[in-house]
Structure formats: structure tokens, C-alpha cells
Short mmCIF file of C-alpha atoms in Angstrom, two decimals:
data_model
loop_
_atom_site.label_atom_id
_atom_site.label_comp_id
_atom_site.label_asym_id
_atom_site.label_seq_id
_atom_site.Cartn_x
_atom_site.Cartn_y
_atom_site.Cartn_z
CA UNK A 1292 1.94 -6.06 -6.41
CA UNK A 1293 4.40 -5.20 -3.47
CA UNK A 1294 3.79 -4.36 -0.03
CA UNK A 1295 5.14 -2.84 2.97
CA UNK A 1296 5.14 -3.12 6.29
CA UNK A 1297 6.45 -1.71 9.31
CA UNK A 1298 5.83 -3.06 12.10
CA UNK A 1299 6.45 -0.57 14.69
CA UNK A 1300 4.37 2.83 14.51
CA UNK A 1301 6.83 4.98 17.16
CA UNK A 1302 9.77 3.75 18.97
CA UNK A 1303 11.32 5.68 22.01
CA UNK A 1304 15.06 5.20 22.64
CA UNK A 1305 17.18 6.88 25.05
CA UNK A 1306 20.35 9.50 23.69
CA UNK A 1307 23.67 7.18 22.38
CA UNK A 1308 21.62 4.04 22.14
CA UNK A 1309 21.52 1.96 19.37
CA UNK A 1310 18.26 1.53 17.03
CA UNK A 1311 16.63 -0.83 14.89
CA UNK A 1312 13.80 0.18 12.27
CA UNK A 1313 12.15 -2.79 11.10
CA UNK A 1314 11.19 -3.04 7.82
CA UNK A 1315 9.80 -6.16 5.85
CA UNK A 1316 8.18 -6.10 1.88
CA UNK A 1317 6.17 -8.22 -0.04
CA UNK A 1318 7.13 -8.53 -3.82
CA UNK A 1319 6.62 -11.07 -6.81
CA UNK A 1320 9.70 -9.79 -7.95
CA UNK A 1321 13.18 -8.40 -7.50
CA UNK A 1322 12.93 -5.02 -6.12
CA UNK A 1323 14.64 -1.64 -4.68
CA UNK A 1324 14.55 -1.08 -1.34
CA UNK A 1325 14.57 2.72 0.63
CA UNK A 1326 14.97 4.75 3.73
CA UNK A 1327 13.36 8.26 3.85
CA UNK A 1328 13.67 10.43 7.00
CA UNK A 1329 11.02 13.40 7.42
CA UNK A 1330 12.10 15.68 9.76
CA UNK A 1331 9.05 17.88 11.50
CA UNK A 1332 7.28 20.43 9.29
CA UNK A 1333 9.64 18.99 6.56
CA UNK A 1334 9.30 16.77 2.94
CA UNK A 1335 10.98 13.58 2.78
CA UNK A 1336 14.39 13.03 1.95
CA UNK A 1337 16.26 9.83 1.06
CA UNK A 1338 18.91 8.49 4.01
CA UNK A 1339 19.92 5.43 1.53
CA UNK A 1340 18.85 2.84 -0.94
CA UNK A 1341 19.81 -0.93 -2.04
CA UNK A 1342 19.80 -1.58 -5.40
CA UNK A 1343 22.13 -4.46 -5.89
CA UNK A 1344 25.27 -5.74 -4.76
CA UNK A 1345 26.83 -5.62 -0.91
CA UNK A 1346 23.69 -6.22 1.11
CA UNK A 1347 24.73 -3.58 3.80
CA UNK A 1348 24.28 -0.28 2.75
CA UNK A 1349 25.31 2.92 4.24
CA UNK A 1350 23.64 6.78 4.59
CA UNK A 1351 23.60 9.52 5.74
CA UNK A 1352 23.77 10.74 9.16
CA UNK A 1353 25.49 7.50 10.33
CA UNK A 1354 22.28 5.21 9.27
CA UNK A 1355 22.71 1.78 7.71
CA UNK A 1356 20.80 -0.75 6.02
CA UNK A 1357 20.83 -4.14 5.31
CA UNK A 1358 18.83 -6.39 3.05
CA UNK A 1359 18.16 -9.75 3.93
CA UNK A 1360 16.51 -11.48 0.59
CA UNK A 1361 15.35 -14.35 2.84
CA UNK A 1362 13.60 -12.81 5.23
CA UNK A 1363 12.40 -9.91 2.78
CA UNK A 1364 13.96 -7.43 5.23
CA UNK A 1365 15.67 -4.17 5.40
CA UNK A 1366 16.13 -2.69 8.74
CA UNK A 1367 17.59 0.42 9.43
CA UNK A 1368 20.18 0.69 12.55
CA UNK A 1369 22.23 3.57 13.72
CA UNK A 1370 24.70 2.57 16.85
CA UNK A 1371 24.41 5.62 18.51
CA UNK A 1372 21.31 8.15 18.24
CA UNK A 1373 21.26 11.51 18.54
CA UNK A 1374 18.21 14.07 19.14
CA UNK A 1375 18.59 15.34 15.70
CA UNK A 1376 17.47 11.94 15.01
CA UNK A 1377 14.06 12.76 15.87
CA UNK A 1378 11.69 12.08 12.66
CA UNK A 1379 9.69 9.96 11.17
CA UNK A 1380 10.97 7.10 8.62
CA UNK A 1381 9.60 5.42 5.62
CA UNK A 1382 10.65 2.16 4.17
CA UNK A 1383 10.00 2.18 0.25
CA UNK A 1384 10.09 -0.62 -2.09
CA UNK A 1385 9.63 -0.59 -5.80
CA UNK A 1386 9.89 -3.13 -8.37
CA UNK A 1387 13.63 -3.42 -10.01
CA UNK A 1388 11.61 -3.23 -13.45
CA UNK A 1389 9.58 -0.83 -15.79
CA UNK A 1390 8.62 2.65 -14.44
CA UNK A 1391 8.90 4.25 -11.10
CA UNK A 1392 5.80 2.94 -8.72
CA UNK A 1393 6.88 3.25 -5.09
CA UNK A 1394 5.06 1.94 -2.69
CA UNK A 1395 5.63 3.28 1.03
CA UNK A 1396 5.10 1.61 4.15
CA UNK A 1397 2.78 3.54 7.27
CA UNK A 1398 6.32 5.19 8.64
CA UNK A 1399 8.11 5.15 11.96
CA UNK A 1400 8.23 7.79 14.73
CA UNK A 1401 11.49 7.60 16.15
CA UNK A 1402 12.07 9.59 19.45
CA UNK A 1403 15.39 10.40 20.95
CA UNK A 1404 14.93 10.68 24.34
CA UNK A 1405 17.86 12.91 26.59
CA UNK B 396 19.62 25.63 -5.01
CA UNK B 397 18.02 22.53 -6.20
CA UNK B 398 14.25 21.86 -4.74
CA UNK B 399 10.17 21.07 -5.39
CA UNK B 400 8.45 23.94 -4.00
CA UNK B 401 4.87 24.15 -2.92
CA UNK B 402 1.84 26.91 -2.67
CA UNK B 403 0.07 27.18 -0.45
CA UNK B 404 1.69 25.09 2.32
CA UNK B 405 -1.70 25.52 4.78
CA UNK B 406 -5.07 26.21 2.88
CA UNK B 407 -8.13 26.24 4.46
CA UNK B 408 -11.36 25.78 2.55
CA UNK B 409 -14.88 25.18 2.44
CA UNK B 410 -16.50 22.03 0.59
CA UNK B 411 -17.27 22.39 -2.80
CA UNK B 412 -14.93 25.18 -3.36
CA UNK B 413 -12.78 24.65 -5.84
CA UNK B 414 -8.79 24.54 -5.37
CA UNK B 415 -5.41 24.23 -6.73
CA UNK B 416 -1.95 23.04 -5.35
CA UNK B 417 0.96 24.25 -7.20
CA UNK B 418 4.06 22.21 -7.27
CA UNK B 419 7.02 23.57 -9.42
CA UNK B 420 10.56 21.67 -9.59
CA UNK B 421 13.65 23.67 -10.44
CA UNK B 422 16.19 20.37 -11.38
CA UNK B 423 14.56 19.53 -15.26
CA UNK B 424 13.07 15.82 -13.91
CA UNK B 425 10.44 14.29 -15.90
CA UNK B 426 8.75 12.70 -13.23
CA UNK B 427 6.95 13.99 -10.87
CA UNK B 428 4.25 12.48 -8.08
CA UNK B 429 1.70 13.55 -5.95
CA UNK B 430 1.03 11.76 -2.55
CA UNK B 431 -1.47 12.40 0.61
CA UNK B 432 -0.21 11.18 3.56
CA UNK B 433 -2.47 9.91 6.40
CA UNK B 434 -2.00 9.35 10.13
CA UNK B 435 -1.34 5.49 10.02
CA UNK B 436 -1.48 5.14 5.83
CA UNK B 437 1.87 6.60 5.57
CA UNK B 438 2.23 8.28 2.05
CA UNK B 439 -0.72 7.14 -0.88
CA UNK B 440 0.22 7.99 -4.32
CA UNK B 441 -2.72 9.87 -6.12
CA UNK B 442 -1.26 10.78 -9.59
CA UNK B 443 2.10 10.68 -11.59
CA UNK B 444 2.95 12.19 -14.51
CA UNK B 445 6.28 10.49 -16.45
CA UNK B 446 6.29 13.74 -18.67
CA UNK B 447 4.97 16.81 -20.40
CA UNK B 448 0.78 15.50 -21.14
CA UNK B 449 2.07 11.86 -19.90
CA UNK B 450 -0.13 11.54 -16.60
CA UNK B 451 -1.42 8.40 -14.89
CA UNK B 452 -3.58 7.46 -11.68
CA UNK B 453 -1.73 6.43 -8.30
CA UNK B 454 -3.33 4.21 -6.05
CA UNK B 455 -5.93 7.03 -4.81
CA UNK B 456 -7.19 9.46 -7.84
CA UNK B 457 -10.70 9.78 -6.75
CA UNK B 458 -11.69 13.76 -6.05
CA UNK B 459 -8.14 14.94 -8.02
CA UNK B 460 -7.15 15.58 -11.34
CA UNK B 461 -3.96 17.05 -12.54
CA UNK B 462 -2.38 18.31 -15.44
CA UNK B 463 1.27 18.48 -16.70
CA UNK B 464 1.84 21.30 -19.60
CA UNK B 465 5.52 22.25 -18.62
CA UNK B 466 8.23 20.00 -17.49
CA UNK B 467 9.00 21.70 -14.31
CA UNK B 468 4.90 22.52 -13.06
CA UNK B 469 2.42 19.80 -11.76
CA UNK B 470 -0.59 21.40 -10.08
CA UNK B 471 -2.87 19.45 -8.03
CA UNK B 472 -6.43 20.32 -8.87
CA UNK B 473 -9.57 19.09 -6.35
CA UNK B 474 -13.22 20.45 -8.49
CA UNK B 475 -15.24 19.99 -5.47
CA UNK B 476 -13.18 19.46 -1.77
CA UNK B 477 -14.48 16.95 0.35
CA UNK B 478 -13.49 16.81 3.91
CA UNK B 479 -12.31 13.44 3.59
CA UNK B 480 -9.60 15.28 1.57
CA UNK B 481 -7.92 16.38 4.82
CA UNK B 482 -4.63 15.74 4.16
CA UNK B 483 -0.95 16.47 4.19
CA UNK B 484 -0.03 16.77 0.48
CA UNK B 485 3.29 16.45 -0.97
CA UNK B 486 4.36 16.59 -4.59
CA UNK B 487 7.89 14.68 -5.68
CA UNK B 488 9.77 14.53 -8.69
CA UNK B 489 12.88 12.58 -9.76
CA UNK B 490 15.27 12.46 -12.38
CA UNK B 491 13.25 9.57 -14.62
CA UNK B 492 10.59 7.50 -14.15
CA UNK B 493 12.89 4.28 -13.43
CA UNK B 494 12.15 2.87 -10.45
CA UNK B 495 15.64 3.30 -8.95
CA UNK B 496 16.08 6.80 -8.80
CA UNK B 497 16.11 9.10 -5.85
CA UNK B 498 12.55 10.94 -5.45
CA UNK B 499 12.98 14.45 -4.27
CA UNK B 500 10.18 16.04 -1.90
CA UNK B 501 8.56 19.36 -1.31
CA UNK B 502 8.01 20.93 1.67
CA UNK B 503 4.21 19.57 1.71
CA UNK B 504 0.66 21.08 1.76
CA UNK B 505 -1.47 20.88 4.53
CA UNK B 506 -4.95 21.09 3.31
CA UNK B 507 -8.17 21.26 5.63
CA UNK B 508 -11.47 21.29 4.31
CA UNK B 509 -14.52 22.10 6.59
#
């Protein structure tokens, strides 16, 4: 079964700073990694996902990802925030095999602060 | 224009009353998802459904059933609310059930039972 967790429940960060969303999974096997953002009042949407290859991956919105096998990582990081950035994000990982189980981790309230 | 819509998207009810959540997807995916998310659970998956009458439990089916007749519907069905069913509900469906692909969110449901 996979798991994941992030760590940090909100994190404040002043306008043009640079972030780091920490994300870390649990899995018996290879696996897909991915970023939603959910905006206020608003569904999720994806911002990226790693499915193989280059270990840095880009999104939308200026966000970036990489995965780290060893550490069973994949923090997000933006290098300058904006207030539009305001949302909560969810790390997802699923299993690179079989059918589509997702498992999401407890989200991350980032707030840009002017 | 492409989306997973919702009705209602704030329902209030009584326990023991009976209710449905419609979710409808315009984009022809075969799979589609419900999830409640909880302050500090982050999203829980509570049924899928990898096609027409092909539905499965999620990680938290108890109190829900579902039903998928049409490709594009998915309604959410509680017999007899609870108030532990308090929830933010949001349906999702993506282009297959393979694990990689992209899962596209509704707007979300935010039931309250009394």
C-alpha cells in the first residue's frame, strides 16, 4: 500500500519569496507522483506530475517538482510567490501499475503574505 | 467547455433523510471517483467506478452507495445521513482508469447534516 505525507499543514511566506512544499511517499513499488492546487471555493486541479524520466518537472504557474527516489521525495518550489498563489496543495502518489488508486496526502495551506 | 459539474454544491439535511449528489462529466472518461475531504484527512476516496455498471469501494464506502448507468453520470447516494457525513464532497473523473492520467475535479459539494 502507499502512503503520503506532508509534513507541513500551512506555511506563511512573504510576496516574491521562494517556497518549498514538502512532500515524502511510502510505496512497495514504483509509482507516479502529483501536485494539485485547490484554489478557495474551487475543485482540484493538477499543477504537474512525474511519471518517468528527468527528475525535475515543471507546471504551471511557475511551480516545479522534483523527485528524489532516495529520499522518496517530491517537493514542490516556486522562486518567487505571488498572492494568487494562495491555496491549498495536495501531493498524490499512485502505483505505476494496474488501475488508477490515488492516494492523497492531508494538503498544504500556502499563504502569500503582502 | 470541458468540466465535472456538481448539484447541489451546499445541501443541508436532516439525519435519516435520504439524499443524492449528482456528478455529470461532459469529456467521455470512463473513470470517475468520489472523495470526502476532511479538515486534516485531506481527500478519502469513497467509491470509483472504471465504467458503465463497473463500480468498486474506495478506502471509505460505509453510509454511500453509488451507481454508474451512463458513462458521463455518477450520483452519490447516502440512504440514511449521518452527521458524521459532514463533508466536502467532490466527484473526479479521468480519461482511463490507469494510474497515470490526469484526474479532473468538480467544483465540490458541501454537505451538512444536523
Amino acid at each position: 500500500a502507499q502512503s503520503v505525507t506532508q509534513l507541513d499543514s500551512q506555511v506563511p511566506v512573504f510576496e516574491e519569496a521562494p517556497v518549498e512544499l514538502r512532500c515524502n511517499y511510502s510505496s512497495s513499488v514504483s509509482v507516479y507522483l502529483f501536485w494539485y492546487v485547490q484554489y478557495p471555493n474551487q475543485g482540484l486541479q493538477l499543477l504537474l506530475k512525474y511519471l518517468s524520466g528527468s527528475t525535475l518537472v515543471k507546471g504551471i504557474n511557475g511551480f516545479e517538482a522534483e523527485f528524489n527516489k532516495s529520499q522518496t521525495s517530491f517537493h514542490l518550489r516556486k522562486p518567487s510567490v505571488h498572492i494568487s498563489d494562495t491555496a491549498e496543495y495536495f501531493c498524490a502518489v499512485s502505483d505505476s501499475g494496474g488501475y488508477q488508486k490515488v492516494t492523497f496526502g492531508t494538503g498544504t495551506k500556502l499563504q502569500v503574505i503582502p | 467547455e470541458a468540466q465535472v459539474t456538481q448539484n447541489p454544491r451546499y445541501l443541508i439535511t436532516v439525519t435519516g433523510k435520504k439524499l443524492t449528489v449528482t456528478c455529470s462529466q461532459n469529456m467521455n472518461h470512463e473513470y470517475m471517483s468520489w472523495y470526502r475531504q476532511d479538515p486534516g484527512l485531506g481527500l478519502r476516496q469513497i467509491y470509483y467506478s472504471m465504467n458503465v455498471e463497473v463500480t468498486d469501494k474506495g478506502d471509505v464506502p460505509e453510509g454511500y452507495k453509488v451507481s454508474r448507468k451512463e458513462k458521463r453520470n455518477f450520483p452519490l447516494i447516502l440512504e440514511s445521513p449521518s452527521p458524521n457525513q459532514t463533508s466536502l464532497y467532490f466527484c473526479a473523473s479521468s480519461l482511463a482508469p490507469s494510474s497515470y492520467n490526469e484526474q479532473f475535479f468538480g467544483p465540490g459539494t458541501r454537505l451538512t447534516v444536523l
